mmCIF file of C-alpha atoms in Angstrom:
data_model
loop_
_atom_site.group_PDB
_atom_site.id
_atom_site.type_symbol
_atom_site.label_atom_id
_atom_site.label_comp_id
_atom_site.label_asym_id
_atom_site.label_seq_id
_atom_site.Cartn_x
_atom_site.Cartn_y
_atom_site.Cartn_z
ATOM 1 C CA UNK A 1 -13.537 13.446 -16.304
ATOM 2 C CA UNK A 2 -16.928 12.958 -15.323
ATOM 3 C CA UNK A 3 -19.908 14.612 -17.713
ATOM 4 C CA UNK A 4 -21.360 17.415 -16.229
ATOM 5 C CA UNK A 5 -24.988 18.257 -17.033
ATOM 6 C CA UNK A 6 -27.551 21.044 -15.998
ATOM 7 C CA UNK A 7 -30.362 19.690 -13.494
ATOM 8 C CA UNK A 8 -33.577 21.373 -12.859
ATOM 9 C CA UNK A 9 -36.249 20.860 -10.543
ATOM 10 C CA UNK A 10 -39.861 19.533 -12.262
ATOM 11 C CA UNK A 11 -40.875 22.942 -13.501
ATOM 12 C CA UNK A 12 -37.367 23.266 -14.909
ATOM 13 C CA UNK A 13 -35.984 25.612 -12.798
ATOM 14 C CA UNK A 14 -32.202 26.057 -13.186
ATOM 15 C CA UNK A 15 -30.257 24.100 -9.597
ATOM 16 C CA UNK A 16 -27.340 24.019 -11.337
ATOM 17 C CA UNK A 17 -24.586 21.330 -12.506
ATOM 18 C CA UNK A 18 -24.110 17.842 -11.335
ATOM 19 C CA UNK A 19 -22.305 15.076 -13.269
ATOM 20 C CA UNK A 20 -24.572 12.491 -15.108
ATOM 21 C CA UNK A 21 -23.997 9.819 -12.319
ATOM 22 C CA UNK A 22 -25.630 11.871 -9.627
ATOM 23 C CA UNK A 23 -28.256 13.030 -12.116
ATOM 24 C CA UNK A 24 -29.704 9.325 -12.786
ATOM 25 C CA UNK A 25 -28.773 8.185 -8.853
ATOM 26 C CA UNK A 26 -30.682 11.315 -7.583
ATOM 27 C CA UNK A 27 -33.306 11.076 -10.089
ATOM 28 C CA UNK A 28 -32.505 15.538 -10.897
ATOM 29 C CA UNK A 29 -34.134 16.189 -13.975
ATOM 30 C CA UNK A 30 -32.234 17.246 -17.025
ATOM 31 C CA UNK A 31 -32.032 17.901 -20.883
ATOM 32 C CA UNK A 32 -31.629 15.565 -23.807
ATOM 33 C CA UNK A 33 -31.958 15.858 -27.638
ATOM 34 C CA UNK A 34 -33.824 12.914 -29.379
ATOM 35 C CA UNK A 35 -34.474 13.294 -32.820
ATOM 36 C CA UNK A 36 -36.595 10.484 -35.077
ATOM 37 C CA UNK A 37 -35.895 10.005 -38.728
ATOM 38 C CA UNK A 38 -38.842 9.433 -40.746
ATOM 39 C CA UNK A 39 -39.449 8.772 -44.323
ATOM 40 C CA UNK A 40 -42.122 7.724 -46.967
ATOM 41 C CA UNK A 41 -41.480 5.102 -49.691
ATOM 42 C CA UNK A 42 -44.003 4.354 -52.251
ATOM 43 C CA UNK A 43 -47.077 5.951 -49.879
ATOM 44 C CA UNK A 44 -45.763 3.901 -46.860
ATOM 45 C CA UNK A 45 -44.783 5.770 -43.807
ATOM 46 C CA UNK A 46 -42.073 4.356 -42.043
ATOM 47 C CA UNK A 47 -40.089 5.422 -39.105
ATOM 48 C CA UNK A 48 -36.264 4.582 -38.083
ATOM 49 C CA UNK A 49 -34.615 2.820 -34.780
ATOM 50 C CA UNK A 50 -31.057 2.957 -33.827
ATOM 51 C CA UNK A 51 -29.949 -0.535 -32.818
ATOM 52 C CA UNK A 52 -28.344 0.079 -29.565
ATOM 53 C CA UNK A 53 -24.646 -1.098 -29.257
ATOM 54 C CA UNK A 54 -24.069 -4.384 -27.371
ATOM 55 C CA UNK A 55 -21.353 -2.663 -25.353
ATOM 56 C CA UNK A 56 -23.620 0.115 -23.807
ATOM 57 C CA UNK A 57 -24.271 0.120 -19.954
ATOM 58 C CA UNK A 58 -28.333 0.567 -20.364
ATOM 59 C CA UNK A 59 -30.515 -1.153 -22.902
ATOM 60 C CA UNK A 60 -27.397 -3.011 -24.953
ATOM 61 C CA UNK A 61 -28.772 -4.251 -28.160
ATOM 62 C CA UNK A 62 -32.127 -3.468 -28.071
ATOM 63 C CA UNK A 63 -34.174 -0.590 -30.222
ATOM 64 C CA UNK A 64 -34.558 3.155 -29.747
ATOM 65 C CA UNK A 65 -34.884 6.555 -30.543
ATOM 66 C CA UNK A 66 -32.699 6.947 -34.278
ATOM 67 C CA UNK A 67 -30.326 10.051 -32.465
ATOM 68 C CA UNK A 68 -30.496 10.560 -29.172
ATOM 69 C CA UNK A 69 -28.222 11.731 -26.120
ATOM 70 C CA UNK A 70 -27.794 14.148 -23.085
ATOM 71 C CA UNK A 71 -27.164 17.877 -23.517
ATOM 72 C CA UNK A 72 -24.080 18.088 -21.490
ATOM 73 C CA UNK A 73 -23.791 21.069 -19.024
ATOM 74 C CA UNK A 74 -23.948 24.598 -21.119
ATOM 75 C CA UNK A 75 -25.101 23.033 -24.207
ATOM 76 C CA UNK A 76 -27.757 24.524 -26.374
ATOM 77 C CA UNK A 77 -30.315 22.244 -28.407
ATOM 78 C CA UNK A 78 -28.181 23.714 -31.651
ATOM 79 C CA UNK A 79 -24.948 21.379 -29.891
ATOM 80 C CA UNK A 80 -27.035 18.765 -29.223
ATOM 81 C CA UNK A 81 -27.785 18.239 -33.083
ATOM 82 C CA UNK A 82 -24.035 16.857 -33.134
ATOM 83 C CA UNK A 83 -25.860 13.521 -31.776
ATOM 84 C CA UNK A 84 -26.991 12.961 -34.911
ATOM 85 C CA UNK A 85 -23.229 12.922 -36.317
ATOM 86 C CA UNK A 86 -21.787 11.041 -33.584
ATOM 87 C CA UNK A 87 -23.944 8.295 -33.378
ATOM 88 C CA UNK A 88 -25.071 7.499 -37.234
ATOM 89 C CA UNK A 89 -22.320 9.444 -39.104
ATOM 90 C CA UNK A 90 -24.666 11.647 -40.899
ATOM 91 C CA UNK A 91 -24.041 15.577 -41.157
ATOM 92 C CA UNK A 92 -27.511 16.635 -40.912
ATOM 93 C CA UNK A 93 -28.589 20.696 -41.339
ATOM 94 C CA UNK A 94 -30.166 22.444 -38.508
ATOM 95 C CA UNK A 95 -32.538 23.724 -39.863
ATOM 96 C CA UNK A 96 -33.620 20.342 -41.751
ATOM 97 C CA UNK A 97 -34.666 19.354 -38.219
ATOM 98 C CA UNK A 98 -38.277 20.113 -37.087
ATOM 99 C CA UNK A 99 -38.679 21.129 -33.448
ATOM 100 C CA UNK A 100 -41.846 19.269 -31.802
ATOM 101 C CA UNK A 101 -41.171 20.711 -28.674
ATOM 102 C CA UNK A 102 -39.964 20.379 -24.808
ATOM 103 C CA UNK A 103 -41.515 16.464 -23.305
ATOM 104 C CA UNK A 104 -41.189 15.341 -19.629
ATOM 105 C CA UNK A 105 -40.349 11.887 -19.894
ATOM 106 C CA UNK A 106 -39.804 9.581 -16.390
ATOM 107 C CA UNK A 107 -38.549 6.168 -16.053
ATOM 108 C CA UNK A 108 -36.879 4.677 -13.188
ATOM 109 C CA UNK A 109 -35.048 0.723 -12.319
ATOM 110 C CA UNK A 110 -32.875 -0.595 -9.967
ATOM 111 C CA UNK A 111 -31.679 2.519 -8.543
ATOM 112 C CA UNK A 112 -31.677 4.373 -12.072
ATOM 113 C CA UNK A 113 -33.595 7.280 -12.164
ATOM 114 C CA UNK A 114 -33.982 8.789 -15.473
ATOM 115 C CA UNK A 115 -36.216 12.244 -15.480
ATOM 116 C CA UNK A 116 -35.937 13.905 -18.479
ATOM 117 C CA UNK A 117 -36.542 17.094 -20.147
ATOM 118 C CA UNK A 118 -36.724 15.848 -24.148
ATOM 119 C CA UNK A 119 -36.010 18.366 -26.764
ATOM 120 C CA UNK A 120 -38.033 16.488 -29.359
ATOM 121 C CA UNK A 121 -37.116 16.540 -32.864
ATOM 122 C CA UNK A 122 -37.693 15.088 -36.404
ATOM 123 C CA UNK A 123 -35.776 14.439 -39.604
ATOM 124 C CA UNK A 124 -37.706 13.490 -43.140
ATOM 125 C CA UNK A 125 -34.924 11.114 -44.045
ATOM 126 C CA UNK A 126 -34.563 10.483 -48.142
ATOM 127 C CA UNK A 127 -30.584 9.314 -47.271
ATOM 128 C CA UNK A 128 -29.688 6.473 -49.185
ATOM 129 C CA UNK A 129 -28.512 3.835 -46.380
ATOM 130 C CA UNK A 130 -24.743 3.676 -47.422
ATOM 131 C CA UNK A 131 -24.763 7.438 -46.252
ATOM 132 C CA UNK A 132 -25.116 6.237 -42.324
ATOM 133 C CA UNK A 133 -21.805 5.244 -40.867
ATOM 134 C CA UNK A 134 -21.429 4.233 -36.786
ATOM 135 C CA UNK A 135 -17.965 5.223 -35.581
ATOM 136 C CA UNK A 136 -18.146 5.849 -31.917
ATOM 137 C CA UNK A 137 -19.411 2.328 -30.662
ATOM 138 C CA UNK A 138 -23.072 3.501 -29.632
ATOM 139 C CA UNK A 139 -24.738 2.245 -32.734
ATOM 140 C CA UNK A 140 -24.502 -1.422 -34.560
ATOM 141 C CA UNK A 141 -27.360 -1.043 -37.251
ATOM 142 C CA UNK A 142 -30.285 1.110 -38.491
ATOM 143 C CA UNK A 143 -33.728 -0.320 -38.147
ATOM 144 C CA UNK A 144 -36.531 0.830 -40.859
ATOM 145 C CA UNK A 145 -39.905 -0.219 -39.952
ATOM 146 C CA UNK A 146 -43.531 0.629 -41.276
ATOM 147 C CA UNK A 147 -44.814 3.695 -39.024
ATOM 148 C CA UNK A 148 -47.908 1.512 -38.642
ATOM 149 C CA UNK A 149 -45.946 -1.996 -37.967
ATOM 150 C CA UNK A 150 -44.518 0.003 -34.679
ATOM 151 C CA UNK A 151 -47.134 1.499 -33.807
ATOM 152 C CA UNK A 152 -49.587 -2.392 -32.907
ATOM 153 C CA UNK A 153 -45.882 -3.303 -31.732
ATOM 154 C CA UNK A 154 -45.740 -0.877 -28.547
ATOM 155 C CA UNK A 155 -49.846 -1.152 -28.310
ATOM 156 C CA UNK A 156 -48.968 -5.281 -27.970
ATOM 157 C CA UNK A 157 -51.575 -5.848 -31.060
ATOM 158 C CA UNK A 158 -48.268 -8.054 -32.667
ATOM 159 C CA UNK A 159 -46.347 -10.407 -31.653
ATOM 160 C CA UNK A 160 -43.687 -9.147 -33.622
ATOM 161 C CA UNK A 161 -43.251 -6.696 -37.152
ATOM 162 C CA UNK A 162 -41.047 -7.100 -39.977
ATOM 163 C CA UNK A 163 -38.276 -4.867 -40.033
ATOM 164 C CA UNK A 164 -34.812 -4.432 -42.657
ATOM 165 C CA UNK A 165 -31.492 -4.080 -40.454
ATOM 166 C CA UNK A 166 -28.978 -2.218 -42.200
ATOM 167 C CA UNK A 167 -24.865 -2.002 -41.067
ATOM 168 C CA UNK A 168 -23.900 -0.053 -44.420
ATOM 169 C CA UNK A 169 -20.034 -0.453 -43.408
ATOM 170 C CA UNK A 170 -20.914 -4.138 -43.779
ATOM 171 C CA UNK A 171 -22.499 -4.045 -47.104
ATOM 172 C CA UNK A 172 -25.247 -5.432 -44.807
ATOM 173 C CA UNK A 173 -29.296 -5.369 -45.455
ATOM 174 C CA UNK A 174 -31.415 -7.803 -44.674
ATOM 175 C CA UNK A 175 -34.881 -9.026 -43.268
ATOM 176 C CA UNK A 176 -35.614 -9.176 -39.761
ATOM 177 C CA UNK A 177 -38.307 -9.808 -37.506
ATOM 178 C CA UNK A 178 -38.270 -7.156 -34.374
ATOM 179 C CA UNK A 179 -40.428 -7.722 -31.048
ATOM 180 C CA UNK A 180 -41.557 -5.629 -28.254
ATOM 181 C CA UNK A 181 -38.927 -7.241 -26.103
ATOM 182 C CA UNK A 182 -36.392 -5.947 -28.908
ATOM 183 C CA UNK A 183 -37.599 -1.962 -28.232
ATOM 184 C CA UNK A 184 -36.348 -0.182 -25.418
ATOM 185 C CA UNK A 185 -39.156 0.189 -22.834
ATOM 186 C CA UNK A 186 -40.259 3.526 -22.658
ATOM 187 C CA UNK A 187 -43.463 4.033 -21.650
ATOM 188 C CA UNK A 188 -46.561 3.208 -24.158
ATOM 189 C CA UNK A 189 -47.463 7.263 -23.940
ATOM 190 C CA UNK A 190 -43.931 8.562 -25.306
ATOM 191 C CA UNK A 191 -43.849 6.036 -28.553
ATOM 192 C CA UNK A 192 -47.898 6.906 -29.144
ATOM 193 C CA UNK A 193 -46.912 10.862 -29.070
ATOM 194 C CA UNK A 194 -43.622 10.430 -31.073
ATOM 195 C CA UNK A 195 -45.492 8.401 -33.945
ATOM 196 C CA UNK A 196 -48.703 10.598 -33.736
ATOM 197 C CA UNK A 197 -46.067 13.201 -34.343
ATOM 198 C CA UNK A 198 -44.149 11.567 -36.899
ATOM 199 C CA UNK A 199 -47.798 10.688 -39.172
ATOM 200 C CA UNK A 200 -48.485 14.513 -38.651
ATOM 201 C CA UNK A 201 -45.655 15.320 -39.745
ATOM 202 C CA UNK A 202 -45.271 12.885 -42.859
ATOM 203 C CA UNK A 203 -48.872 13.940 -43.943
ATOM 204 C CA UNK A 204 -47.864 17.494 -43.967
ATOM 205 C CA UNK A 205 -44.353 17.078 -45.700
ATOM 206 C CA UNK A 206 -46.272 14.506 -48.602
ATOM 207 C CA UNK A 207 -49.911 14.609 -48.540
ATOM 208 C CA UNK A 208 -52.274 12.171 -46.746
#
């Protein structure tokens, strides 16, 4: 059966249901929940990445948001925590999330038009890494990466960062070195917002 979600116009004004085909062919906007985990370690700031599953229609392989995913027709932002769960195995408390708001977010290819309302959130992550477990095929590893490292990657002032690459049901953590070719390709805007955010955030939770 076909997932139904709840479209809006640009000023999100209910129009009412259409499945998730329609919504990315007609380019009707709808809601998703993205939350970023976050962490400090030893007065670095880092941030996390989901490594994309190489079975996944859009963007197979490649970098993004650490739990992310559509709220499905009726769903409240409290349902769309379940992401979390789903995609890194990781039973996370409401009210350990932090809200940053409500973000319009465009992008469009090849007949693929993806306009978004994101319910922005963030989680201070002190999980060891053998607590993260993918189960449902949309996630092969976790990516940690210095908040600052990403940040000259998306502004294309590196070449490439240094990254570790974690599969905990492998025993697996290791090295890596991550590109801008290796991140999803949201715009420059949305990853300068959600790492301003994130070093808010951080600052507030440990000191500057």
């Amino acid at each position: 059966m076909a997932e139904m979600l709840d479209v809006f116009d640009e000023k999100m004004n209910p129009l009412g249901m259409r499945t998730r085909e329609d919504a990315h062919k007609l380019g009707l906007w709808h809601q998703t929940f993205q939350c970023w985990f976050v962490r400090r370690i030893e007065g670095v700031d880092y941030i996390y990445f989901q490594e994309r599953h190489e079975t996944k229609a859009d963007f197979p392989g490649l970098l993004d948001i650490t739990a992310a995913g559509h709220l499905s027709a009726g769903e409240t932002l409290a349902d769309g925590a379940r992401e979390i769960e789903e995609e890194l195995g990781v039973a996370v408390p409401r009210d350990a999330l932090i809200y940053a708001g409500c973000k319009p977010y465009q992008y469009a290819r090849d007949g693929f038009i993806d306009n978004e309302f994101c319910h922005v959130h963030y989680y201070v992550c002190e999980l060891p890494f053998e607590a993260f477990r993918f189960r449902d095929g949309e996630v092969s590893a976790i990516v940690l990466t210095k908040l600052a490292d990403a940040r000259r990657l998306v502004r294309d002032r590196a070449a490439s960062v240094p990254a570790v690459r974690v599969v905990p049901e492998r025993g697996e953590r290791r090295d890596i070195v991550v590109g801008r070719a290796d991140v999803v390709p949201h715009e420059r805007r949305y990853y300068e917002a959600a790492f301003d955010e994130a070093e808010r955030l951080l600052a507030e939770t440990y000191g500057r």
